[in-house]
Amino acid sequence: MEYMSQEGYDKLVAELHHMETVELPQVRDAIAEARDKGDLSENFEYHAAKREQGRLLSRIRFKQKVLANARVIDMSRLKGDSVQLLSKVEMTNVNNNAKMTYTIASPHEANLREGKISIKSPIAQALLGKKVGDVVEAHVPAGVVKLRIESIEI
């Protein structure tokens, strides 16, 4: 089961719909066009279109499985007293006093540019269940990072 926000769920639904209604028909048209050019054994365009169709169908099946197992979290039932999925956490790196803010998101919604980190990331794992003022140690690839939780929002 995969927990996610309503926004993340809607985005996945839109991506799947786009792949099924726009991209897949384009690939099928490309296959039909390449097939009309003759000998399939030496037709590069045909083989490239078939590979693209396989890749696209694989992505579609993956998104369908994610959506089938998705559960949307009711934001009104979340409490802001400890770090959990969909919490926005402001923290300070104890070593260099750098402040950072991340939202703990499902792996399918994680996007560092938007400030969303996966709940499966080392930093999120270290933060889960902690409260404001707690200092946690996150084991990241660069070593161990000590973080102090400054605030938690839902």
Short mmCIF file of C-alpha atoms in Angstrom, two decimals:
data_model
loop_
_atom_site.label_atom_id
_atom_site.label_comp_id
_atom_site.label_asym_id
_atom_site.label_seq_id
_atom_site.Cartn_x
_atom_site.Cartn_y
_atom_site.Cartn_z
CA MET A 1 0.00 0.00 0.00
CA GLU A 2 1.31 3.44 -0.94
CA TYR A 3 0.15 6.50 1.01
CA MET A 4 0.14 9.86 -0.76
CA SER A 5 -1.46 13.26 -0.85
CA GLN A 6 -4.50 14.07 -2.97
CA GLU A 7 -2.29 16.33 -5.10
CA GLY A 8 0.17 13.49 -5.78
CA TYR A 9 -2.64 11.08 -6.59
CA ASP A 10 -4.26 13.53 -9.02
CA LYS A 11 -0.91 14.14 -10.72
CA LEU A 12 -0.36 10.40 -11.24
CA VAL A 13 -3.89 10.02 -12.65
CA ALA A 14 -3.24 12.89 -15.09
CA GLU A 15 0.11 11.39 -16.19
CA LEU A 16 -1.50 7.99 -16.79
CA HIS A 17 -4.38 9.56 -18.73
CA HIS A 18 -1.91 11.51 -20.91
CA MET A 19 0.13 8.38 -21.65
CA GLU A 20 -2.97 6.36 -22.56
CA THR A 21 -4.77 9.00 -24.63
CA VAL A 22 -1.92 10.95 -26.26
CA GLU A 23 1.40 9.09 -26.23
CA LEU A 24 0.12 5.55 -26.89
CA PRO A 25 -1.92 6.52 -29.99
CA GLN A 26 1.13 8.42 -31.33
CA VAL A 27 3.30 5.33 -30.94
CA ARG A 28 0.67 3.13 -32.58
CA ASP A 29 0.49 5.56 -35.51
CA ALA A 30 4.29 5.47 -35.83
CA ILE A 31 4.22 1.65 -35.92
CA ALA A 32 1.50 1.64 -38.58
CA GLU A 33 3.39 4.20 -40.66
CA ALA A 34 6.65 2.25 -40.41
CA ARG A 35 4.86 -1.03 -41.25
CA ASP A 36 3.56 0.54 -44.47
CA LYS A 37 7.15 1.16 -45.63
CA GLY A 38 7.71 -2.50 -46.44
CA ASP A 39 10.15 -5.16 -45.22
CA LEU A 40 9.94 -5.27 -41.41
CA SER A 41 13.17 -7.24 -40.90
CA GLU A 42 15.33 -4.28 -41.95
CA ASN A 43 13.00 -1.43 -41.01
CA PHE A 44 14.72 0.59 -38.27
CA GLU A 45 11.76 2.93 -37.78
CA TYR A 46 9.45 -0.03 -37.13
CA HIS A 47 11.78 -1.57 -34.54
CA ALA A 48 12.34 1.80 -32.82
CA ALA A 49 8.58 2.40 -32.64
CA LYS A 50 8.01 -1.10 -31.22
CA ARG A 51 10.69 -0.48 -28.56
CA GLU A 52 9.03 2.81 -27.66
CA GLN A 53 5.66 1.06 -27.43
CA GLY A 54 7.12 -1.53 -25.05
CA ARG A 55 8.70 1.17 -22.89
CA LEU A 56 5.46 3.16 -22.79
CA LEU A 57 3.31 0.13 -21.96
CA SER A 58 5.71 -0.74 -19.14
CA ARG A 59 5.41 2.80 -17.70
CA ILE A 60 1.61 2.61 -18.01
CA ARG A 61 1.46 -0.74 -16.16
CA PHE A 62 3.73 0.64 -13.41
CA LYS A 63 1.55 3.72 -12.87
CA GLN A 64 -1.58 1.57 -12.88
CA LYS A 65 -0.11 -0.63 -10.13
CA VAL A 66 0.90 2.41 -8.08
CA LEU A 67 -2.60 3.88 -8.38
CA ALA A 68 -4.23 0.52 -7.57
CA ASN A 69 -2.27 0.39 -4.31
CA ALA A 70 -2.52 4.11 -3.50
CA ARG A 71 -4.31 5.42 -0.46
CA VAL A 72 -4.96 9.16 -0.20
CA ILE A 73 -4.27 10.60 3.24
CA ASP A 74 -6.96 12.73 4.86
CA MET A 75 -4.99 15.86 5.82
CA SER A 76 -7.55 16.85 8.48
CA ARG A 77 -6.71 13.75 10.54
CA LEU A 78 -2.97 14.48 10.73
CA LYS A 79 -1.44 16.00 13.85
CA GLY A 80 1.49 18.39 13.75
CA ASP A 81 3.16 17.35 17.01
CA SER A 82 5.62 14.87 15.43
CA VAL A 83 7.17 14.27 12.03
CA GLN A 84 5.14 11.99 9.74
CA LEU A 85 4.22 11.60 6.08
CA LEU A 86 3.24 14.98 4.55
CA SER A 87 4.83 16.95 7.42
CA LYS A 88 6.71 20.11 6.45
CA VAL A 89 9.80 20.14 8.65
CA GLU A 90 12.11 23.09 9.20
CA MET A 91 15.46 21.99 10.58
CA THR A 92 18.96 23.25 11.19
CA ASN A 93 22.18 21.39 10.42
CA VAL A 94 23.92 21.47 13.82
CA ASN A 95 27.40 21.35 12.22
CA ASN A 96 27.14 24.47 10.05
CA ASN A 97 23.86 26.14 11.20
CA ALA A 98 22.38 25.83 7.70
CA LYS A 99 18.57 25.95 7.76
CA MET A 100 16.51 23.77 5.44
CA THR A 101 12.85 22.94 5.00
CA TYR A 102 11.54 19.71 3.52
CA THR A 103 8.15 18.08 3.17
CA ILE A 104 8.12 14.32 3.78
CA ALA A 105 6.38 12.78 0.76
CA SER A 106 5.72 9.39 -0.80
CA PRO A 107 8.48 8.13 -3.11
CA HIS A 108 6.28 8.91 -6.13
CA GLU A 109 5.82 12.54 -5.08
CA ALA A 110 9.42 13.22 -4.02
CA ASN A 111 10.97 16.15 -5.87
CA LEU A 112 13.93 17.98 -4.37
CA ARG A 113 13.29 21.10 -6.48
CA GLU A 114 9.89 21.40 -4.78
CA GLY A 115 11.39 20.65 -1.37
CA LYS A 116 9.77 17.20 -1.13
CA ILE A 117 11.92 14.30 0.04
CA SER A 118 10.96 10.64 -0.03
CA ILE A 119 9.83 9.06 3.20
CA LYS A 120 12.33 6.31 2.36
CA SER A 121 15.30 8.72 2.28
CA PRO A 122 17.84 8.58 5.13
CA ILE A 123 16.95 12.08 6.36
CA ALA A 124 13.20 11.35 6.43
CA GLN A 125 13.79 8.01 8.16
CA ALA A 126 15.80 9.78 10.89
CA LEU A 127 13.09 12.45 11.34
CA LEU A 128 10.02 10.20 11.53
CA GLY A 129 8.30 10.31 14.90
CA LYS A 130 10.53 13.08 16.28
CA LYS A 131 9.28 16.33 17.83
CA VAL A 132 10.29 20.01 17.74
CA GLY A 133 13.63 20.53 19.48
CA ASP A 134 14.85 16.95 18.93
CA VAL A 135 18.32 16.47 17.44
CA VAL A 136 18.59 13.52 15.06
CA GLU A 137 21.48 11.86 13.28
CA ALA A 138 20.87 11.01 9.64
CA HIS A 139 23.26 8.57 7.97
CA VAL A 140 23.62 10.01 4.47
CA PRO A 141 26.11 8.96 1.76
CA ALA A 142 28.44 11.82 2.76
CA GLY A 143 28.52 10.66 6.38
CA VAL A 144 26.45 11.48 9.44
CA VAL A 145 24.48 14.73 9.61
CA LYS A 146 23.07 16.09 12.87
CA LEU A 147 19.80 17.96 12.42
CA ARG A 148 17.76 19.92 14.99
CA ILE A 149 14.03 20.13 14.31
CA GLU A 150 12.86 23.76 14.50
CA SER A 151 9.22 23.44 13.44
CA ILE A 152 6.70 20.94 12.09
CA GLU A 153 3.68 21.88 9.96
CA ILE A 154 0.97 19.85 8.30
#
